[in-house]
mmCIF file of C-alpha atoms and ligand atoms in Angstrom:
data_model
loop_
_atom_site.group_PDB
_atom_site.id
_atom_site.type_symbol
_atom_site.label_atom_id
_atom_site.label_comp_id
_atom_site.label_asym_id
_atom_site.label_seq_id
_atom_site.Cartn_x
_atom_site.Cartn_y
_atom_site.Cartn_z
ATOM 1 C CA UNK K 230 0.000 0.000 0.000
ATOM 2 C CA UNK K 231 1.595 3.351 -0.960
ATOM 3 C CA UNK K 232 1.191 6.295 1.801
ATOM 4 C CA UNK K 233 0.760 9.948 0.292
ATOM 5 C CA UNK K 234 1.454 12.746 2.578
ATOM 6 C CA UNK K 235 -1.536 15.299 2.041
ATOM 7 C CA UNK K 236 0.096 18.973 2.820
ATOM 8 C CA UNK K 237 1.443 21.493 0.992
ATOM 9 C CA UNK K 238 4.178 22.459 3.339
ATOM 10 C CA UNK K 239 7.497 22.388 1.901
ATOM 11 C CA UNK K 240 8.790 21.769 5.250
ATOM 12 C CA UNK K 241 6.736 18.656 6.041
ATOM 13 C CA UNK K 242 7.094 17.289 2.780
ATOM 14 C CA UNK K 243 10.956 18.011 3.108
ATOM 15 C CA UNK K 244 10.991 16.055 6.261
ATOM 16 C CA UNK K 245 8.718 12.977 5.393
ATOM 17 C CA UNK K 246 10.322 12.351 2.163
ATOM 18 C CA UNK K 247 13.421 12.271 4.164
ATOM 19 C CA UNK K 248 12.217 9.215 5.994
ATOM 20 C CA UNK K 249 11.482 7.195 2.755
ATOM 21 C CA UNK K 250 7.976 6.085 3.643
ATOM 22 C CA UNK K 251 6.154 8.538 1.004
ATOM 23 C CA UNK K 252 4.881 7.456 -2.158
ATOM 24 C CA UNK K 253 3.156 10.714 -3.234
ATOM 25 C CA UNK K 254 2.130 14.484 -2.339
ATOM 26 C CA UNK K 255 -1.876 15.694 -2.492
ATOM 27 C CA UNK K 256 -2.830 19.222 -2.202
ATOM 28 C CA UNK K 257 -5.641 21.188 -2.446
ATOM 29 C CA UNK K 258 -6.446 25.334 -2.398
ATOM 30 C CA UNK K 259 -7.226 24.864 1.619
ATOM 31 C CA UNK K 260 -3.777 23.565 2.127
ATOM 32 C CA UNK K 261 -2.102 25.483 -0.568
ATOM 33 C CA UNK K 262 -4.134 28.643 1.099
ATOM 34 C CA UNK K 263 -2.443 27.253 4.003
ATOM 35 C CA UNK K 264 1.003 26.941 3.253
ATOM 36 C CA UNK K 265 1.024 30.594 1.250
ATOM 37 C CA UNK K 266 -0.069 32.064 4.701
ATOM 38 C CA UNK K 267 3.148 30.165 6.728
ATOM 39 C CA UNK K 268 5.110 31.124 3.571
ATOM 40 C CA UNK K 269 4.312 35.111 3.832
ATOM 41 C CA UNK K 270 5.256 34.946 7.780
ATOM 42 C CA UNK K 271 8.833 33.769 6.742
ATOM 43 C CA UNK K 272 9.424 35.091 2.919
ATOM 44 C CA UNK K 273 7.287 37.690 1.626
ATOM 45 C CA UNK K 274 9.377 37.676 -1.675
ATOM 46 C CA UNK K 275 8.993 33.566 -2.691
ATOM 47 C CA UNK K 276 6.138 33.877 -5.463
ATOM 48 C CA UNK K 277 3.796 30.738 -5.601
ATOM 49 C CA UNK K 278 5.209 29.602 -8.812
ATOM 50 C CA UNK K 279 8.802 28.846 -7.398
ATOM 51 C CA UNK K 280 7.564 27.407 -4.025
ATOM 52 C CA UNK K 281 5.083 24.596 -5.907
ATOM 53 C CA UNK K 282 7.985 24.173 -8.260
ATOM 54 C CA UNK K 283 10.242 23.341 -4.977
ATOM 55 C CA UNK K 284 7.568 21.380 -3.597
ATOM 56 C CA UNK K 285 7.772 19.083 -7.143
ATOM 57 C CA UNK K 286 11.425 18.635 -6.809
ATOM 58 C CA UNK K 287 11.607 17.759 -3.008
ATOM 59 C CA UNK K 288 9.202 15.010 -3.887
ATOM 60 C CA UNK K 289 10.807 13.855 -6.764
ATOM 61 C CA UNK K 290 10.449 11.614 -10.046
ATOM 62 C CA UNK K 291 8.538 8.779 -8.261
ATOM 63 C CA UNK K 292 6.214 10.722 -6.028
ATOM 64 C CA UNK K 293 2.981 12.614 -7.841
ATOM 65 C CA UNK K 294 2.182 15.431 -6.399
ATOM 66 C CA UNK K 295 -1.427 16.053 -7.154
ATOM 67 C CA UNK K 296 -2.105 20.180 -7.982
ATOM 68 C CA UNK K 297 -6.362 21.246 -8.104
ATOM 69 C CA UNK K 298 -7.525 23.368 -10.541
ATOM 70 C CA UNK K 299 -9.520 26.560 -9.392
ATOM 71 C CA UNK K 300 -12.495 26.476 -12.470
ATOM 72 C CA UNK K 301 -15.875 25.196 -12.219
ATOM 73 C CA UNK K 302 -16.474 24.688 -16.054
ATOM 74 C CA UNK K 303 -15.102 22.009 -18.132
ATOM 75 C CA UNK K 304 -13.461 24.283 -20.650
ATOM 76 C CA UNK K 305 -12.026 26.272 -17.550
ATOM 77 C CA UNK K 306 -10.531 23.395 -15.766
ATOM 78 C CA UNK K 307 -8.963 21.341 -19.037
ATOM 79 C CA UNK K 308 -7.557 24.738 -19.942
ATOM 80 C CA UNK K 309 -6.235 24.933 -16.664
ATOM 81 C CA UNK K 310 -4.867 21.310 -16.208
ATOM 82 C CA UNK K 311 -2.979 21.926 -19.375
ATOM 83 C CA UNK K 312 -1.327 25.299 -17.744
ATOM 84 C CA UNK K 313 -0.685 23.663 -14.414
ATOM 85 C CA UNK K 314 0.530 20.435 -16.385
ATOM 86 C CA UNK K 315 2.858 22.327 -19.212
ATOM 87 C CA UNK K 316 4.297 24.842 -16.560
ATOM 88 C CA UNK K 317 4.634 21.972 -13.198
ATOM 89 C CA UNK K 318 5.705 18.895 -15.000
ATOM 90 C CA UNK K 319 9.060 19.667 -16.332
ATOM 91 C CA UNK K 320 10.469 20.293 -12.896
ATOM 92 C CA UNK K 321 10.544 16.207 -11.947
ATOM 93 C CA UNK K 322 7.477 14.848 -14.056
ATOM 94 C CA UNK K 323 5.667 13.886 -11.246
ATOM 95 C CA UNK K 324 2.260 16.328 -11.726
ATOM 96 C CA UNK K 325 -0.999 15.320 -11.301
ATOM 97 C CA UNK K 326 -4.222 17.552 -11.967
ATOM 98 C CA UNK K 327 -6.867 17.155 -9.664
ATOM 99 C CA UNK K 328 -10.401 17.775 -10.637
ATOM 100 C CA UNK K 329 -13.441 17.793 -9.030
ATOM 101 C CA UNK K 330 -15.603 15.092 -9.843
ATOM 102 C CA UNK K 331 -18.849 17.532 -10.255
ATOM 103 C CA UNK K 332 -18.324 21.282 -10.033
ATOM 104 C CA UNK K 333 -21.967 22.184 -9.322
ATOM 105 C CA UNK K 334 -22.082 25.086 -6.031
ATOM 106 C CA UNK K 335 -24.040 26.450 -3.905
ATOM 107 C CA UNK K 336 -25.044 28.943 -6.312
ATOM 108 C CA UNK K 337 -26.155 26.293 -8.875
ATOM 109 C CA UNK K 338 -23.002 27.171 -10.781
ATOM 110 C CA UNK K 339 -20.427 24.664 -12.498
ATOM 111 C CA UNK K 340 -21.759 21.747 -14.227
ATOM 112 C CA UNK K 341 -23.041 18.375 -13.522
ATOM 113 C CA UNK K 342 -20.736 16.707 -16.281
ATOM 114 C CA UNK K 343 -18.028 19.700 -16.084
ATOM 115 C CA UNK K 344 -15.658 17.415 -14.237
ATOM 116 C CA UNK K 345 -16.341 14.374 -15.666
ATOM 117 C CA UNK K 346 -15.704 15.929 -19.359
ATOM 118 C CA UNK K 347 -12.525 17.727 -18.474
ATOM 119 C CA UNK K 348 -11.065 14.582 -16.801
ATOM 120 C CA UNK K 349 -11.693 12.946 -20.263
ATOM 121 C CA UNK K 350 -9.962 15.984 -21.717
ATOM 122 C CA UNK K 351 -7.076 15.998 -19.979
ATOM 123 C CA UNK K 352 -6.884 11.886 -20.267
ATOM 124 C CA UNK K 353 -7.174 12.147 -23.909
ATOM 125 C CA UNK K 354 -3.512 14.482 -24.280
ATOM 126 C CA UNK K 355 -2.408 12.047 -21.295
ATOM 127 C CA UNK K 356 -2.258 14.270 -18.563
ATOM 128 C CA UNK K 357 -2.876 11.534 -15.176
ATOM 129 C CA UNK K 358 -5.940 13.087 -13.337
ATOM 130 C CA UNK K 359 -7.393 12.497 -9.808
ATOM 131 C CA UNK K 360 -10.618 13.141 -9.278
ATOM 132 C CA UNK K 361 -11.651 14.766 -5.793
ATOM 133 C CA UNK K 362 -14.210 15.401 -3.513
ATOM 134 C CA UNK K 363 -15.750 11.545 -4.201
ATOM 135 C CA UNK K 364 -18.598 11.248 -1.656
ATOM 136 C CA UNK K 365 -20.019 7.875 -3.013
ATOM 137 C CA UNK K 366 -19.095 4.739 -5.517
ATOM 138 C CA UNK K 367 -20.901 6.205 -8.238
ATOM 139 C CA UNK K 368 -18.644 9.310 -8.745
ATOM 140 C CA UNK K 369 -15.769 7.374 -8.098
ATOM 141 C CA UNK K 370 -16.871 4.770 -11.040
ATOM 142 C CA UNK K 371 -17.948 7.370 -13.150
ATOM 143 C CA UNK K 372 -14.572 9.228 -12.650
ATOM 144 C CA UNK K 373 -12.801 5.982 -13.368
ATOM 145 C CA UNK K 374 -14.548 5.342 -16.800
ATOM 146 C CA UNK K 375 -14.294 8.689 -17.686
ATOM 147 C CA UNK K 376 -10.496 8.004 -17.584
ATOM 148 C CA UNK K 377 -9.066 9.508 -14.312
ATOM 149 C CA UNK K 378 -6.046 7.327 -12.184
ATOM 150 C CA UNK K 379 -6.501 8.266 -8.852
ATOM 151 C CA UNK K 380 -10.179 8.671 -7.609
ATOM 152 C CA UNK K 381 -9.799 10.888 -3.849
ATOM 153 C CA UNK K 382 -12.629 9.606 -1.697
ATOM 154 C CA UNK K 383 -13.596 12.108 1.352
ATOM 155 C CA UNK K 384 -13.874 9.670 4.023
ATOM 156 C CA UNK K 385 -13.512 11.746 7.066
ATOM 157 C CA UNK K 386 -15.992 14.328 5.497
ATOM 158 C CA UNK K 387 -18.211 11.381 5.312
ATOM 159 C CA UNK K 388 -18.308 10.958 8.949
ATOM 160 C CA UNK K 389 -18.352 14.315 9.356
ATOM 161 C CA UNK K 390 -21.594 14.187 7.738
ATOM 162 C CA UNK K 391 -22.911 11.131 9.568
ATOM 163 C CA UNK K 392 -22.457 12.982 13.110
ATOM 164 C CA UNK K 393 -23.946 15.903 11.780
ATOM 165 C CA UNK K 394 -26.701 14.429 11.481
ATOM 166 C CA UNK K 395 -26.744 13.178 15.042
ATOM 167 C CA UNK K 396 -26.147 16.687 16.189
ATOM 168 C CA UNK K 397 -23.003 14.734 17.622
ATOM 169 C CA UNK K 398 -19.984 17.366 19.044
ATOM 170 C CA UNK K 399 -16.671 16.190 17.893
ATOM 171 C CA UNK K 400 -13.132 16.777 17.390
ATOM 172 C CA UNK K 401 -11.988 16.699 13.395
ATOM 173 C CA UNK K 402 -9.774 14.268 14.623
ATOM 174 C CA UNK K 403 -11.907 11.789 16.549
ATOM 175 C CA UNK K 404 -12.052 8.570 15.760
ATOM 176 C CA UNK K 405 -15.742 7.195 13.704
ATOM 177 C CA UNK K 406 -16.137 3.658 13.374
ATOM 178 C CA UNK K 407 -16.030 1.601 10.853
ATOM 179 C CA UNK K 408 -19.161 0.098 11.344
ATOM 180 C CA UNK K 409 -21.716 3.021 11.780
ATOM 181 C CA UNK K 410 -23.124 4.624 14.397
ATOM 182 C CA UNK K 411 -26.465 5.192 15.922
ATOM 183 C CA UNK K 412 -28.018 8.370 17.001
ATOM 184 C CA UNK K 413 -29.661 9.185 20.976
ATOM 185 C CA UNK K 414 -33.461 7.259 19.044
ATOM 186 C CA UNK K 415 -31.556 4.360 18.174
ATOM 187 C CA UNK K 416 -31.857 5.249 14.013
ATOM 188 C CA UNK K 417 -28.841 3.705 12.857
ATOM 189 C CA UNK K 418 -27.129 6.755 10.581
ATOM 190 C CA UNK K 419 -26.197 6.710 6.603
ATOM 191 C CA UNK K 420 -24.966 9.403 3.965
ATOM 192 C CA UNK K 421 -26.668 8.334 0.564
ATOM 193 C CA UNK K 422 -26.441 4.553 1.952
ATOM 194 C CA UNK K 423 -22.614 4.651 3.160
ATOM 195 C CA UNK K 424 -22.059 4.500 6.879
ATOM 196 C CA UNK K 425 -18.655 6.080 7.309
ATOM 197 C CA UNK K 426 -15.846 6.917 5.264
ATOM 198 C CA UNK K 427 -14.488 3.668 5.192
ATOM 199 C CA UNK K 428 -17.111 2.138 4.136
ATOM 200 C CA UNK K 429 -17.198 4.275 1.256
ATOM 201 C CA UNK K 430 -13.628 2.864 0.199
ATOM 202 C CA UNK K 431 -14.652 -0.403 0.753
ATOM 203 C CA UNK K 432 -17.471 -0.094 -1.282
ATOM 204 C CA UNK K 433 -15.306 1.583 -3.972
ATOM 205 C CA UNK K 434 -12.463 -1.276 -3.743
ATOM 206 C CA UNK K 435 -15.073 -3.951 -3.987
ATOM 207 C CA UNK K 436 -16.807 -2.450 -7.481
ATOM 208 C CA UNK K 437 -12.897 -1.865 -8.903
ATOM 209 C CA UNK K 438 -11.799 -5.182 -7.895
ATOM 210 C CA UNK K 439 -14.903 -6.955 -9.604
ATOM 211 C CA UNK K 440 -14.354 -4.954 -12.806
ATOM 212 C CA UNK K 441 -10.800 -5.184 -13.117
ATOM 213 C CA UNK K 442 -10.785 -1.398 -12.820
ATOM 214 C CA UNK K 443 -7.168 0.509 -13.392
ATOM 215 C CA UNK K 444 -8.133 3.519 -11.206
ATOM 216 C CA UNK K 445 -6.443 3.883 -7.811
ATOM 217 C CA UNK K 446 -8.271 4.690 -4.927
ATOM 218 C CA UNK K 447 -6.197 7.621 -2.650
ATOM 219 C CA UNK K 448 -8.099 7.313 0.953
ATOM 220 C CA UNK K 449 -8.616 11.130 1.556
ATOM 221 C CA UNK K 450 -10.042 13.262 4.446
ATOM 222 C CA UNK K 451 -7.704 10.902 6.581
ATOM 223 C CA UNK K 452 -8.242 12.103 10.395
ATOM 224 C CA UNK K 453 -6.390 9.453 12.359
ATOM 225 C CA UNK K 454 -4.489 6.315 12.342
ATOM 226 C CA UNK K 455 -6.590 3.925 13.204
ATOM 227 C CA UNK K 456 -8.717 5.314 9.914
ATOM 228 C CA UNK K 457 -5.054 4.959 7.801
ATOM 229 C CA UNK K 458 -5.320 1.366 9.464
ATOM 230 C CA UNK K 459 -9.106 0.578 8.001
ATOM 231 C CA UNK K 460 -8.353 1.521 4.937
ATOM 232 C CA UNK K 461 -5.102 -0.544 4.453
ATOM 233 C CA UNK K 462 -7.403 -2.897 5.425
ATOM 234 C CA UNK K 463 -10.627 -2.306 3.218
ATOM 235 C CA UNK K 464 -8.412 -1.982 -0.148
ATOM 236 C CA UNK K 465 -7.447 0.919 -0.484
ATOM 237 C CA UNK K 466 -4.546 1.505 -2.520
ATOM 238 C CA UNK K 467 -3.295 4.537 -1.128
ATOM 239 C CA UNK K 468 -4.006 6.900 1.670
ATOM 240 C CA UNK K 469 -2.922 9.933 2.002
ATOM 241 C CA UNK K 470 -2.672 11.728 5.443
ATOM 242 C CA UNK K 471 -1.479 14.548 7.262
ATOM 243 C CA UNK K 472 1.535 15.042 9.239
ATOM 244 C CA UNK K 473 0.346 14.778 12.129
ATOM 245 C CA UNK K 474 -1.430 11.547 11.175
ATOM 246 C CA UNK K 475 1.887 10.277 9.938
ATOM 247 C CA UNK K 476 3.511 11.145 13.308
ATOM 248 C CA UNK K 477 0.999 9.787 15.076
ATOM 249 C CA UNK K 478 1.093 6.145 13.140
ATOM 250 C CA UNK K 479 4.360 5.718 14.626
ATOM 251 C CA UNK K 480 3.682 6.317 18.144
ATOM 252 C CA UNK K 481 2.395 3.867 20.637
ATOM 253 C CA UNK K 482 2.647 3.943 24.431
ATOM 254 C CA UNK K 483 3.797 0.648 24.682
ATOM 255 C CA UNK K 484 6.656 1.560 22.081
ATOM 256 C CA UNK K 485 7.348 4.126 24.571
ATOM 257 C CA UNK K 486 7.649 1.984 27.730
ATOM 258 C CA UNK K 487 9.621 -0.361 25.775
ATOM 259 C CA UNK K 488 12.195 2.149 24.695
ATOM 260 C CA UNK K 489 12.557 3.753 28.943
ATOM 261 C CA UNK K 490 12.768 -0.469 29.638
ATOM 262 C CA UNK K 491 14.927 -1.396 27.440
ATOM 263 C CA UNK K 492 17.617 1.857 27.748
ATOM 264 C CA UNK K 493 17.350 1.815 31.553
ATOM 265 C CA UNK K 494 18.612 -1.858 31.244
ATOM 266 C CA UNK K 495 21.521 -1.156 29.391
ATOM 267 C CA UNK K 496 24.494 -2.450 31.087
ATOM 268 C CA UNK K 497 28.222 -0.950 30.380
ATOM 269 C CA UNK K 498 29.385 -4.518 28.908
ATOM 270 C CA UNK K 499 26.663 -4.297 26.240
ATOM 271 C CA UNK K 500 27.476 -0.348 25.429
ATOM 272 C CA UNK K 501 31.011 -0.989 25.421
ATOM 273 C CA UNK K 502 30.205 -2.593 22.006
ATOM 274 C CA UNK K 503 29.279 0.643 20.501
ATOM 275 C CA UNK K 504 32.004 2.523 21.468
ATOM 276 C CA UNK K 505 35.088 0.127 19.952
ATOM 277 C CA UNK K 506 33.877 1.074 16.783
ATOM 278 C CA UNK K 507 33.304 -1.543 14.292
HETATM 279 C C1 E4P I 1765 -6.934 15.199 -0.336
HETATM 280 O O1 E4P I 1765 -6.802 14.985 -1.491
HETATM 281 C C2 E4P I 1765 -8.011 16.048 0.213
HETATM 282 O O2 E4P I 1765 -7.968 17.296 -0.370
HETATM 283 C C3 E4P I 1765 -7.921 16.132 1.705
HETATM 284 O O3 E4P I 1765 -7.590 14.856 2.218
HETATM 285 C C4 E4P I 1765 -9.137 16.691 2.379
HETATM 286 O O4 E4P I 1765 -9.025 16.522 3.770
HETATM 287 P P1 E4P I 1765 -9.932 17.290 4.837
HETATM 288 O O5 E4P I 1765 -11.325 16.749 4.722
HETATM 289 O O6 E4P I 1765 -9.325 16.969 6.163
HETATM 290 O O7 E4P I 1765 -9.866 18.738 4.476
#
């Protein structure tokens, strides 16, 4: 399974690809919002352009970094793929556009197919797409056949949704289960049929599996390990988390009590080993 870091820090991505456990970069205009903000406190000179084009190179040949579009019409977004793609890709040819799987808004602007069409576009002059904000199976088959390689289910929004619902208070990062959950009259909870985010993967796996589909599935919306756990579990074939999920997969108290057992026994014969030299 292949683990995406979902940031655009330069700093986090520097340091994780560092540790050689990332397969892959996601962004999106929250985190690039984000990381222009951190950027302004330290350099108010470093335009945009040069910092994604850093962010390309620290990641490197074999790591896609996935870059959004900003349009909500098809002809808007292939035209922009295409910039992002010509302009990006040189650096380490490692860009991926990400589109929107429907663009429609609040407004009732964007288009139902918009997406769908320009990730055809941009498939047909063999530009690799992923297709965001996937909420259910269908948009993530119909994102698939429509040519995309990476299809970005939401799964934490998903249980985001679900306690909603409930009227549930929560933490982003709290753990939802698997499984569902039920609200305080015992109804047992369900966004358009799914009953968490992980379901939602599974249910995508299961349909790509039986149809010998090509399209990866990036876990997105990733809150917590235990959710980076399910969906190893589930199928996915890559998740893609945040830092601080990262950091916190490879913590465990008992790792912890281990480590103050194991250096409090450490007797002088044994150390001596280490300091002969080899
Ligand atoms: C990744 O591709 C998504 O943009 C990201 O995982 C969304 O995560 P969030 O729901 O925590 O904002």
């Amino acid at each position: 399974m292949k683990l995406f870091l979902d940031t655009a820090s330069l700093q986090e991505i520097k340091e994780a690809i560092s540790w050689g456990i990332i397969d892959g970069v996601t962004t999106n205009p929250s985190l690039i919002k984000k990381a222009v903000i951190a950027l302004r406190e330290v350099d108010e000179q470093e335009d945009i352009e040069s910092y994604i084009k850093k962010i390309l190179a620290t990641a490197g040949r074999m790591c896609p970094v996935s870059l959004e579009v900003a349009g909500l019409t098809a002809d808007e977004m292939t035209e922009q793929g295409i910039l992002l793609y010509e302009k990006f890709d040189q650096v380490a040819g490692n860009v991926v556009i990400k589109i929107p799987v429907c663009t429609i808004n609040s407004k009732g602007e964007g288009g139902i197919f918009d997406g769908i069409t320009a990730i055809k576009n941009l498939t047909e002059e063999r530009i690799p797409v992923n297709s965001t904000l996937i909420f259910t199976p269908e948009q993530a088959l119909i994102a698939a056949k429509a040519g995309a390689e990476y299809v970005s289910p939401f799964a934490g929004r998903i249980d985001d949704r679900i306690r909603r619902q409930a009227e549930m208070s929560f933490e982003k990062n709290d753990y939802f289960p698997a499984t569902g959950i039920y609200d305080e009259d015992n109804n047992f909870l369900t966004d358009f049929g799914l009953v968490s985010g992980v379901d939602l993967v599974s249910q995508i796996a299961k349909i790509f599996q039986q149809y010998k589909m090509e399209c990866e599935i990036i876990a997105a919306s990733i809150r917590n390990p235990i959710q980076a756990r399910e969906m190893a579990a589930v199928g996915a074939h890559i998740s893609t988390v945040p830092f601080s999920v990262l950091k916190a997969m490879a913590q465990h108290p008992g790792t912890v009590d281990g480590i103050d057992a194991f250096t409090g026994d450490l007797v002088k014969e044994y150390l001596g080993l280490f300091s002969s030299g080899v």
